[in-house]
mmCIF file of C-alpha atoms in Angstrom:
data_model
loop_
_atom_site.group_PDB
_atom_site.id
_atom_site.type_symbol
_atom_site.label_atom_id
_atom_site.label_comp_id
_atom_site.label_asym_id
_atom_site.label_seq_id
_atom_site.Cartn_x
_atom_site.Cartn_y
_atom_site.Cartn_z
ATOM 1 C CA MET A 1 -14.515 -11.293 -11.932
ATOM 2 C CA THR A 2 -15.200 -8.695 -9.298
ATOM 3 C CA GLY A 3 -14.881 -8.582 -5.516
ATOM 4 C CA LYS A 4 -18.760 -8.847 -5.324
ATOM 5 C CA CYS A 5 -18.814 -12.072 -7.290
ATOM 6 C CA ILE A 6 -16.266 -13.627 -5.030
ATOM 7 C CA MET A 7 -18.169 -12.839 -1.898
ATOM 8 C CA ILE A 8 -21.546 -14.125 -3.419
ATOM 9 C CA THR A 9 -20.199 -17.502 -4.408
ATOM 10 C CA CYS A 10 -18.236 -17.908 -1.289
ATOM 11 C CA GLU A 11 -20.889 -17.652 1.429
ATOM 12 C CA MET A 12 -21.673 -21.382 1.994
ATOM 13 C CA SER A 13 -18.150 -22.867 1.853
ATOM 14 C CA CYS A 14 -15.859 -20.140 3.278
ATOM 15 C CA SER A 15 -16.462 -20.794 7.030
ATOM 16 C CA ALA A 16 -15.131 -24.268 6.960
ATOM 17 C CA LEU A 17 -12.330 -23.399 4.466
ATOM 18 C CA GLY A 18 -11.103 -20.505 6.634
ATOM 19 C CA ARG A 19 -10.586 -22.546 9.798
ATOM 20 C CA ARG A 20 -7.186 -24.004 8.662
ATOM 21 C CA LEU A 21 -5.803 -21.082 6.620
ATOM 22 C CA VAL A 22 -2.233 -19.777 7.081
ATOM 23 C CA ALA A 23 -0.803 -16.578 5.540
ATOM 24 C CA CYS A 24 2.782 -15.925 4.590
ATOM 25 C CA LEU A 25 3.811 -12.293 3.892
ATOM 26 C CA LEU A 26 6.937 -13.264 1.897
ATOM 27 C CA ASN A 27 9.502 -10.429 1.757
ATOM 28 C CA ILE A 28 11.933 -10.597 -1.179
ATOM 29 C CA SER A 29 14.755 -8.173 -1.932
ATOM 30 C CA GLU A 30 13.560 -6.977 -5.436
ATOM 31 C CA ALA A 31 10.960 -4.541 -6.551
ATOM 32 C CA ARG A 32 12.384 -2.750 -9.553
ATOM 33 C CA ARG A 33 12.025 -5.715 -11.834
ATOM 34 C CA LYS A 34 8.349 -6.313 -11.559
ATOM 35 C CA ASP A 35 8.338 -9.211 -14.008
ATOM 36 C CA LEU A 36 10.733 -11.040 -11.784
ATOM 37 C CA VAL A 37 8.566 -10.424 -8.674
ATOM 38 C CA GLU A 38 5.506 -11.675 -10.483
ATOM 39 C CA THR A 39 7.490 -14.811 -11.641
ATOM 40 C CA VAL A 40 8.227 -15.502 -7.869
ATOM 41 C CA ALA A 41 4.587 -15.042 -7.005
ATOM 42 C CA ARG A 42 3.418 -17.343 -9.701
ATOM 43 C CA SER A 43 5.829 -20.060 -8.519
ATOM 44 C CA ALA A 44 3.811 -20.195 -5.283
ATOM 45 C CA ILE A 45 0.663 -21.194 -7.150
ATOM 46 C CA THR A 46 2.347 -23.537 -9.722
ATOM 47 C CA ASP A 47 3.607 -27.025 -9.057
ATOM 48 C CA ILE A 48 6.764 -28.598 -10.479
ATOM 49 C CA LYS A 49 4.808 -29.811 -13.555
ATOM 50 C CA GLY A 50 3.774 -26.252 -14.281
ATOM 51 C CA GLU A 51 0.199 -26.877 -13.323
ATOM 52 C CA LYS A 52 -1.898 -24.808 -11.019
ATOM 53 C CA ARG A 53 -1.766 -25.600 -7.295
ATOM 54 C CA GLU A 54 -5.312 -26.003 -5.928
ATOM 55 C CA GLY A 55 -5.986 -24.414 -2.637
ATOM 56 C CA VAL A 56 -3.305 -21.728 -2.777
ATOM 57 C CA THR A 57 -3.718 -17.981 -3.659
ATOM 58 C CA VAL A 58 -1.535 -14.967 -3.924
ATOM 59 C CA LEU A 59 -3.699 -12.170 -2.627
ATOM 60 C CA ASN A 60 -1.366 -9.224 -3.034
ATOM 61 C CA ILE A 61 2.039 -8.075 -4.375
ATOM 62 C CA PHE A 62 3.398 -4.824 -2.812
ATOM 63 C CA ASN A 63 6.365 -3.293 -4.512
ATOM 64 C CA ASP A 64 8.492 -0.387 -3.300
ATOM 65 C CA SER A 65 11.141 0.741 -5.785
ATOM 66 C CA ASP A 66 13.064 2.976 -3.265
ATOM 67 C CA TYR A 67 13.223 0.117 -0.856
ATOM 68 C CA ASN A 68 13.808 -2.442 -3.654
ATOM 69 C CA ARG A 69 11.670 -4.766 -1.609
ATOM 70 C CA SER A 70 8.393 -6.646 -2.363
ATOM 71 C CA VAL A 71 5.904 -8.343 -0.064
ATOM 72 C CA ILE A 72 3.986 -11.161 -1.610
ATOM 73 C CA THR A 73 0.917 -12.367 0.409
ATOM 74 C CA VAL A 74 0.481 -16.183 -0.024
ATOM 75 C CA VAL A 75 -2.433 -17.950 1.709
ATOM 76 C CA ALA A 76 -3.288 -21.725 1.869
ATOM 77 C CA ASN A 77 -4.386 -24.379 4.102
ATOM 78 C CA ILE A 78 -1.667 -25.347 6.593
ATOM 79 C CA GLU A 79 -1.157 -28.646 4.880
ATOM 80 C CA LEU A 80 -0.283 -26.750 1.572
ATOM 81 C CA ILE A 81 1.376 -23.617 2.668
ATOM 82 C CA ARG A 82 4.932 -25.009 3.070
ATOM 83 C CA GLU A 83 5.409 -26.290 -0.415
ATOM 84 C CA ALA A 84 3.786 -23.213 -2.039
ATOM 85 C CA VAL A 85 6.235 -20.879 -0.125
ATOM 86 C CA LEU A 86 9.148 -23.152 -0.657
ATOM 87 C CA SER A 87 8.514 -22.973 -4.463
ATOM 88 C CA ALA A 88 8.487 -19.149 -4.304
ATOM 89 C CA CYS A 89 11.644 -19.028 -2.156
ATOM 90 C CA GLU A 90 13.507 -21.345 -4.541
ATOM 91 C CA CYS A 91 12.500 -19.234 -7.423
ATOM 92 C CA ALA A 92 13.575 -16.006 -5.684
ATOM 93 C CA CYS A 93 16.931 -17.478 -4.751
ATOM 94 C CA SER A 94 17.581 -18.407 -8.472
ATOM 95 C CA LEU A 95 16.759 -14.935 -9.686
ATOM 96 C CA ILE A 96 18.018 -12.439 -7.038
ATOM 97 C CA ASP A 97 21.698 -11.873 -6.222
ATOM 98 C CA MET A 98 22.251 -10.044 -2.952
ATOM 99 C CA SER A 99 25.889 -9.228 -3.839
ATOM 100 C CA VAL A 100 24.578 -6.539 -6.294
ATOM 101 C CA HIS A 101 21.437 -5.507 -4.402
ATOM 102 C CA GLU A 102 20.807 -1.793 -3.887
ATOM 103 C CA GLY A 103 17.855 -0.249 -1.802
ATOM 104 C CA ILE A 104 17.186 1.980 1.102
ATOM 105 C CA HIS A 105 15.381 -0.621 3.310
ATOM 106 C CA PRO A 106 17.560 -2.783 5.491
ATOM 107 C CA CYS A 107 17.727 -6.452 4.224
ATOM 108 C CA MET A 108 20.063 -9.333 4.540
ATOM 109 C CA GLY A 109 18.528 -11.952 2.211
ATOM 110 C CA ALA A 110 17.521 -12.510 -1.363
ATOM 111 C CA VAL A 111 14.461 -13.949 0.429
ATOM 112 C CA ASP A 112 14.636 -11.642 3.491
ATOM 113 C CA LEU A 113 11.625 -12.751 5.579
ATOM 114 C CA VAL A 114 9.306 -15.759 5.629
ATOM 115 C CA PRO A 115 6.624 -15.233 8.420
ATOM 116 C CA LEU A 116 3.767 -17.662 8.876
ATOM 117 C CA TYR A 117 0.605 -16.367 10.421
ATOM 118 C CA PRO A 118 -2.333 -18.415 11.481
ATOM 119 C CA LEU A 119 -5.655 -17.131 10.143
ATOM 120 C CA GLY A 120 -8.108 -19.870 11.145
ATOM 121 C CA GLU A 121 -9.457 -21.130 14.469
ATOM 122 C CA ASP A 122 -8.053 -24.671 13.949
ATOM 123 C CA VAL A 123 -4.433 -23.516 13.428
ATOM 124 C CA GLY A 124 -2.231 -22.578 16.387
ATOM 125 C CA LEU A 125 0.992 -20.844 16.733
ATOM 126 C CA GLN A 126 2.813 -24.067 17.556
ATOM 127 C CA ASP A 127 1.509 -25.553 14.325
ATOM 128 C CA CYS A 128 2.866 -22.607 12.323
ATOM 129 C CA GLY A 129 6.158 -22.749 14.202
ATOM 130 C CA GLU A 130 6.613 -26.307 13.270
ATOM 131 C CA GLU A 131 5.900 -25.598 9.589
ATOM 132 C CA ALA A 132 8.230 -22.679 9.716
ATOM 133 C CA GLN A 133 11.115 -24.844 11.084
ATOM 134 C CA ALA A 134 10.462 -27.508 8.433
ATOM 135 C CA LEU A 135 10.337 -24.885 5.691
ATOM 136 C CA ALA A 136 13.698 -23.469 6.752
ATOM 137 C CA LEU A 137 15.347 -26.899 6.871
ATOM 138 C CA THR A 138 13.911 -27.874 3.407
ATOM 139 C CA LEU A 139 15.038 -24.636 1.784
ATOM 140 C CA ALA A 140 18.596 -25.184 3.080
ATOM 141 C CA GLU A 141 18.568 -28.752 1.627
ATOM 142 C CA ARG A 142 17.093 -27.646 -1.764
ATOM 143 C CA VAL A 143 19.167 -24.567 -2.339
ATOM 144 C CA ALA A 144 22.810 -25.118 -1.351
ATOM 145 C CA GLY A 145 24.255 -22.041 0.291
ATOM 146 C CA THR A 146 21.070 -20.703 1.826
ATOM 147 C CA SER A 147 20.705 -20.218 5.550
ATOM 148 C CA ALA A 148 18.114 -19.039 8.042
ATOM 149 C CA PHE A 149 17.566 -17.539 11.498
ATOM 150 C CA LEU A 150 14.435 -18.517 13.336
ATOM 151 C CA PHE A 151 12.048 -16.270 15.262
ATOM 152 C CA GLY A 152 8.780 -16.384 17.089
ATOM 153 C CA TRP A 153 7.168 -19.803 17.643
ATOM 154 C CA ALA A 154 9.843 -21.365 15.278
ATOM 155 C CA ASP A 155 12.540 -20.339 17.685
ATOM 156 C CA SER A 156 11.954 -23.016 20.252
ATOM 157 C CA PRO A 157 12.060 -22.820 23.201
ATOM 158 C CA GLN A 158 12.949 -19.118 23.544
ATOM 159 C CA HIS A 159 10.341 -17.746 21.109
ATOM 160 C CA ARG A 160 12.445 -14.604 20.567
ATOM 161 C CA GLY A 161 10.688 -11.993 18.465
ATOM 162 C CA LEU A 162 11.691 -10.861 15.023
ATOM 163 C CA ALA A 163 13.025 -7.450 16.145
ATOM 164 C CA GLN A 164 15.203 -9.136 18.812
ATOM 165 C CA ARG A 165 16.646 -11.640 16.317
ATOM 166 C CA ARG A 166 17.224 -8.905 13.741
ATOM 167 C CA LYS A 167 19.254 -6.936 16.260
ATOM 168 C CA GLU A 168 21.300 -9.974 17.214
ATOM 169 C CA ILE A 169 22.483 -10.564 13.626
ATOM 170 C CA GLY A 170 22.866 -6.860 12.671
ATOM 171 C CA TRP A 171 20.054 -6.665 10.247
ATOM 172 C CA PHE A 172 19.147 -3.003 11.105
ATOM 173 C CA GLY A 173 22.568 -1.974 10.242
ATOM 174 C CA LYS A 174 22.366 -3.739 6.850
ATOM 175 C CA VAL A 175 25.670 -5.580 7.657
ATOM 176 C CA LEU A 176 27.546 -6.469 4.470
ATOM 177 C CA ASN A 177 29.870 -8.998 6.111
ATOM 178 C CA VAL A 178 27.416 -11.899 6.450
ATOM 179 C CA SER A 179 30.353 -14.323 7.116
ATOM 180 C CA ASN A 180 30.271 -13.294 10.795
ATOM 181 C CA ILE A 181 26.673 -14.441 11.196
ATOM 182 C CA LYS A 182 25.905 -17.727 12.818
ATOM 183 C CA PRO A 183 22.731 -19.129 11.230
ATOM 184 C CA ASP A 184 20.288 -21.433 13.091
ATOM 185 C CA ILE A 185 19.782 -23.527 9.916
ATOM 186 C CA GLY A 186 21.931 -24.104 6.852
ATOM 187 C CA SER A 187 25.508 -23.226 5.839
ATOM 188 C CA GLN A 188 27.389 -20.098 6.574
ATOM 189 C CA PRO A 189 25.679 -17.258 4.873
ATOM 190 C CA THR A 190 27.020 -16.227 1.436
ATOM 191 C CA ARG A 191 26.860 -12.912 -0.397
ATOM 192 C CA ARG A 192 24.632 -14.383 -3.113
ATOM 193 C CA TYR A 193 21.774 -15.506 -0.820
ATOM 194 C CA GLY A 194 22.468 -13.718 2.428
ATOM 195 C CA ILE A 195 20.420 -15.034 5.336
ATOM 196 C CA THR A 196 16.646 -15.487 5.648
ATOM 197 C CA GLY A 197 14.436 -14.863 8.708
ATOM 198 C CA VAL A 198 11.880 -17.689 9.057
ATOM 199 C CA GLY A 199 9.316 -17.801 11.815
ATOM 200 C CA ALA A 200 5.752 -17.793 13.050
ATOM 201 C CA SER A 201 3.759 -15.339 15.162
ATOM 202 C CA PRO A 202 0.321 -13.808 15.430
ATOM 203 C CA TYR A 203 -0.424 -11.678 12.363
ATOM 204 C CA VAL A 204 1.803 -8.666 11.671
ATOM 205 C CA MET A 205 0.517 -5.751 9.659
ATOM 206 C CA ASN A 206 2.799 -3.279 7.929
ATOM 207 C CA CYS A 207 1.540 0.313 8.254
ATOM 208 C CA ASN A 208 3.631 2.996 6.668
ATOM 209 C CA VAL A 209 2.868 6.684 7.474
ATOM 210 C CA THR A 210 4.668 9.237 5.141
ATOM 211 C CA ILE A 211 5.374 12.695 6.612
ATOM 212 C CA ASP A 212 6.063 15.683 4.343
ATOM 213 C CA THR A 213 9.530 16.425 5.192
ATOM 214 C CA GLN A 214 13.149 15.370 4.370
ATOM 215 C CA ASP A 215 14.197 15.711 7.998
ATOM 216 C CA LEU A 216 15.262 12.238 8.899
ATOM 217 C CA ALA A 217 16.170 13.197 12.427
ATOM 218 C CA LEU A 218 12.489 14.232 13.008
ATOM 219 C CA GLY A 219 11.390 11.009 11.541
ATOM 220 C CA ARG A 220 13.626 9.149 13.891
ATOM 221 C CA SER A 221 12.365 10.935 16.859
ATOM 222 C CA VAL A 222 8.741 10.196 15.842
ATOM 223 C CA ALA A 223 9.646 6.531 15.427
ATOM 224 C CA SER A 224 11.198 6.462 18.856
ATOM 225 C CA ALA A 225 8.138 7.969 20.489
ATOM 226 C CA ILE A 226 5.707 5.540 19.040
ATOM 227 C CA ARG A 227 7.818 2.415 19.368
ATOM 228 C CA GLU A 228 6.474 -0.182 21.747
ATOM 229 C CA SER A 229 9.581 -0.187 23.931
ATOM 230 C CA SER A 230 9.393 3.567 24.637
ATOM 231 C CA PRO A 231 7.429 5.122 27.498
ATOM 232 C CA GLY A 232 4.055 5.836 26.131
ATOM 233 C CA GLY A 233 4.667 3.876 22.957
ATOM 234 C CA ILE A 234 2.015 1.954 21.102
ATOM 235 C CA PRO A 235 1.894 -1.741 22.125
ATOM 236 C CA GLY A 236 2.958 -4.017 19.347
ATOM 237 C CA VAL A 237 4.484 -1.378 17.144
ATOM 238 C CA GLN A 238 8.129 -1.885 15.893
ATOM 239 C CA VAL A 239 9.144 1.090 13.697
ATOM 240 C CA MET A 240 11.837 2.622 11.529
ATOM 241 C CA ALA A 241 12.134 5.999 9.861
ATOM 242 C CA LEU A 242 13.514 5.879 6.333
ATOM 243 C CA PRO A 243 13.949 8.275 3.488
ATOM 244 C CA HIS A 244 11.416 7.570 0.843
ATOM 245 C CA GLU A 245 10.396 9.316 -2.435
ATOM 246 C CA GLY A 246 11.621 12.715 -1.316
ATOM 247 C CA ALA A 247 9.897 12.465 2.122
ATOM 248 C CA VAL A 248 10.309 10.404 5.282
ATOM 249 C CA GLU A 249 8.364 7.211 5.868
ATOM 250 C CA ILE A 250 7.553 6.017 9.391
ATOM 251 C CA ALA A 251 7.556 2.272 8.601
ATOM 252 C CA CYS A 252 5.767 0.270 11.208
ATOM 253 C CA ASN A 253 5.489 -3.459 11.839
ATOM 254 C CA VAL A 254 2.233 -3.742 13.818
ATOM 255 C CA GLU A 255 2.246 -6.911 15.834
ATOM 256 C CA SER A 256 -0.799 -8.540 17.368
ATOM 257 C CA VAL A 257 -0.689 -8.530 21.092
ATOM 258 C CA HIS A 258 -2.470 -10.522 23.833
ATOM 259 C CA GLY A 259 -5.717 -9.154 25.035
ATOM 260 C CA SER A 260 -8.841 -7.472 23.684
ATOM 261 C CA SER A 261 -9.251 -3.942 22.559
ATOM 262 C CA SER A 262 -10.670 -2.943 25.977
ATOM 263 C CA SER A 263 -7.268 -3.600 27.444
ATOM 264 C CA HIS A 264 -5.740 -0.659 25.660
ATOM 265 C CA GLY A 265 -8.286 2.144 25.994
ATOM 266 C CA GLU A 266 -8.571 4.781 23.277
ATOM 267 C CA GLU A 267 -10.380 3.544 20.179
ATOM 268 C CA GLN A 268 -11.426 -0.040 19.627
ATOM 269 C CA TRP A 269 -8.642 -2.279 18.486
ATOM 270 C CA PRO A 270 -9.514 -5.136 16.006
ATOM 271 C CA ASN A 271 -9.485 -8.593 17.651
ATOM 272 C CA VAL A 272 -8.539 -12.009 16.348
ATOM 273 C CA SER A 273 -8.676 -15.427 18.001
ATOM 274 C CA ILE A 274 -5.749 -17.907 17.710
ATOM 275 C CA GLY A 275 -5.944 -21.226 19.469
ATOM 276 C CA GLY A 276 -8.622 -19.987 21.920
ATOM 277 C CA GLN A 277 -6.561 -16.936 22.829
ATOM 278 C CA THR A 278 -7.545 -13.391 22.011
ATOM 279 C CA PHE A 279 -5.093 -11.025 20.306
ATOM 280 C CA CYS A 280 -5.625 -7.510 19.004
ATOM 281 C CA HIS A 281 -3.677 -4.987 16.947
ATOM 282 C CA ALA A 282 -3.307 -1.159 16.953
ATOM 283 C CA PRO A 283 -5.426 0.332 14.149
ATOM 284 C CA ALA A 284 -3.705 2.317 11.402
ATOM 285 C CA SER A 285 -5.853 5.311 12.314
ATOM 286 C CA LEU A 286 -4.364 5.438 15.827
ATOM 287 C CA ILE A 287 -0.803 5.168 14.453
ATOM 288 C CA THR A 288 -1.534 7.997 11.943
ATOM 289 C CA ALA A 289 -3.063 10.191 14.711
ATOM 290 C CA ARG A 290 -0.021 9.757 17.025
ATOM 291 C CA VAL A 291 2.308 10.600 14.171
ATOM 292 C CA ALA A 292 0.275 13.648 13.286
ATOM 293 C CA GLU A 293 0.270 14.878 16.930
ATOM 294 C CA LEU A 294 4.149 14.528 17.214
ATOM 295 C CA ILE A 295 4.934 16.396 13.954
ATOM 296 C CA LYS A 296 2.378 19.247 14.054
ATOM 297 C CA HIS A 297 4.581 21.275 16.359
ATOM 298 C CA HIS A 298 7.283 21.180 13.715
ATOM 299 C CA GLY A 299 4.948 22.502 10.935
ATOM 300 C CA VAL A 300 5.043 19.193 9.195
ATOM 301 C CA ALA A 301 1.960 17.416 7.775
ATOM 302 C CA ILE A 302 1.278 13.787 6.928
ATOM 303 C CA LYS A 303 1.285 12.987 3.155
ATOM 304 C CA GLY A 304 -0.503 9.617 3.574
ATOM 305 C CA THR A 305 -0.835 6.261 5.293
ATOM 306 C CA ALA A 306 -0.615 2.925 3.540
ATOM 307 C CA LEU A 307 -1.218 -0.623 4.638
ATOM 308 C CA VAL A 308 1.057 -3.271 3.050
ATOM 309 C CA GLY A 309 -1.456 -6.003 2.387
ATOM 310 C CA PHE A 310 -4.364 -6.412 4.712
ATOM 311 C CA THR A 311 -5.689 -6.640 8.270
ATOM 312 C CA PRO A 312 -5.925 -10.265 9.600
ATOM 313 C CA ARG A 313 -9.738 -10.337 9.037
ATOM 314 C CA GLU A 314 -9.448 -8.875 5.526
ATOM 315 C CA CYS A 315 -6.740 -11.419 4.693
ATOM 316 C CA ARG A 316 -8.865 -14.363 5.745
ATOM 317 C CA ARG A 317 -11.957 -13.070 4.067
ATOM 318 C CA LEU A 318 -10.350 -12.426 0.790
ATOM 319 C CA ALA A 319 -8.386 -15.705 0.917
ATOM 320 C CA GLU A 320 -11.633 -17.697 1.513
ATOM 321 C CA GLY A 321 -13.242 -16.048 -1.487
ATOM 322 C CA ALA A 322 -10.213 -16.507 -3.804
ATOM 323 C CA ILE A 323 -9.575 -20.129 -2.931
ATOM 324 C CA SER A 324 -13.192 -21.229 -3.053
ATOM 325 C CA ASN A 325 -13.353 -19.718 -6.598
ATOM 326 C CA GLY A 326 -10.090 -21.125 -7.636
ATOM 327 C CA ILE A 327 -8.383 -17.816 -8.157
ATOM 328 C CA GLY A 328 -4.582 -18.144 -7.679
ATOM 329 C CA GLU A 329 -3.589 -14.791 -9.101
ATOM 330 C CA PHE A 330 -5.913 -12.861 -6.909
ATOM 331 C CA TRP A 331 -3.598 -9.884 -6.951
ATOM 332 C CA LYS A 332 -4.752 -9.108 -10.525
ATOM 333 C CA GLU A 333 -8.355 -9.237 -9.388
ATOM 334 C CA LEU A 334 -7.605 -6.898 -6.538
ATOM 335 C CA ARG A 335 -5.974 -4.465 -9.035
ATOM 336 C CA ARG A 336 -9.118 -4.349 -11.038
ATOM 337 C CA VAL A 337 -11.467 -3.899 -8.105
ATOM 338 C CA HIS A 338 -9.372 -0.936 -6.806
ATOM 339 C CA MET A 339 -8.810 0.762 -10.207
#
């Protein structure tokens, strides 16, 4: 089946279907054993009897061997998303041992991150926050020794962002002594499972810009310049510079921010509506252009820009088509379309 077929058969039913969709960009600390990663992905779309879950799709699997990290994009109706993601988390916990994990990217959990993002008009941030809280509690009950910290709308009432929570627990330093961390949910973190970030927020894209140098100091100066918290930084952009495949990757989390594209000048920013509020996110082209401007004075060029997964609109559109056509393993269809 091709992407064209999906869109043709989806036209009549997708609008209603999409109104209650939620996405989870599940981050697990394994990429080098691709069969293991696909086993985790399949567990999201398979129930305890081994039968296919209706109404759930895995749109994409992104693997990075240097980082030893994979991102699995799971989408379902809000009534179905929790159990699908829980199944994937349980599977990952049974197969990944953090005590022997190696990889360049910071991480602290076998299941490192479980973010829920509303895609449809009838799902709000509070809804996703409640689902995330319930998911974290149930995971701690089902897998003894697991624990979680909460962020975004799951972190009630503070609603602290993911970057802030990660700083608080030492995630960016890849702390090995997890025994000093106080989880929000579950038991004291163990070396086997580590600790998992679980939360809800407006959609977050991952945009990685690779620059053709091994100068990590230059990469870090670029990251600092475009980071949201810096003067002149790009709103919604949280960023790290990491060595990657003989170059340096400017790895950006691109958060959706309040307001429309007209609020931010420059080129048009894509908009999404959540619970009657308008959010927008910086386009990958803008991030790439800023990085190019910063490195050109050093005689360095950009090797490439990659999105991990999709924009919010793409995610919803593809999920509507996949679910309406009963395609759980959509990542395989996506591979064929892009080959």
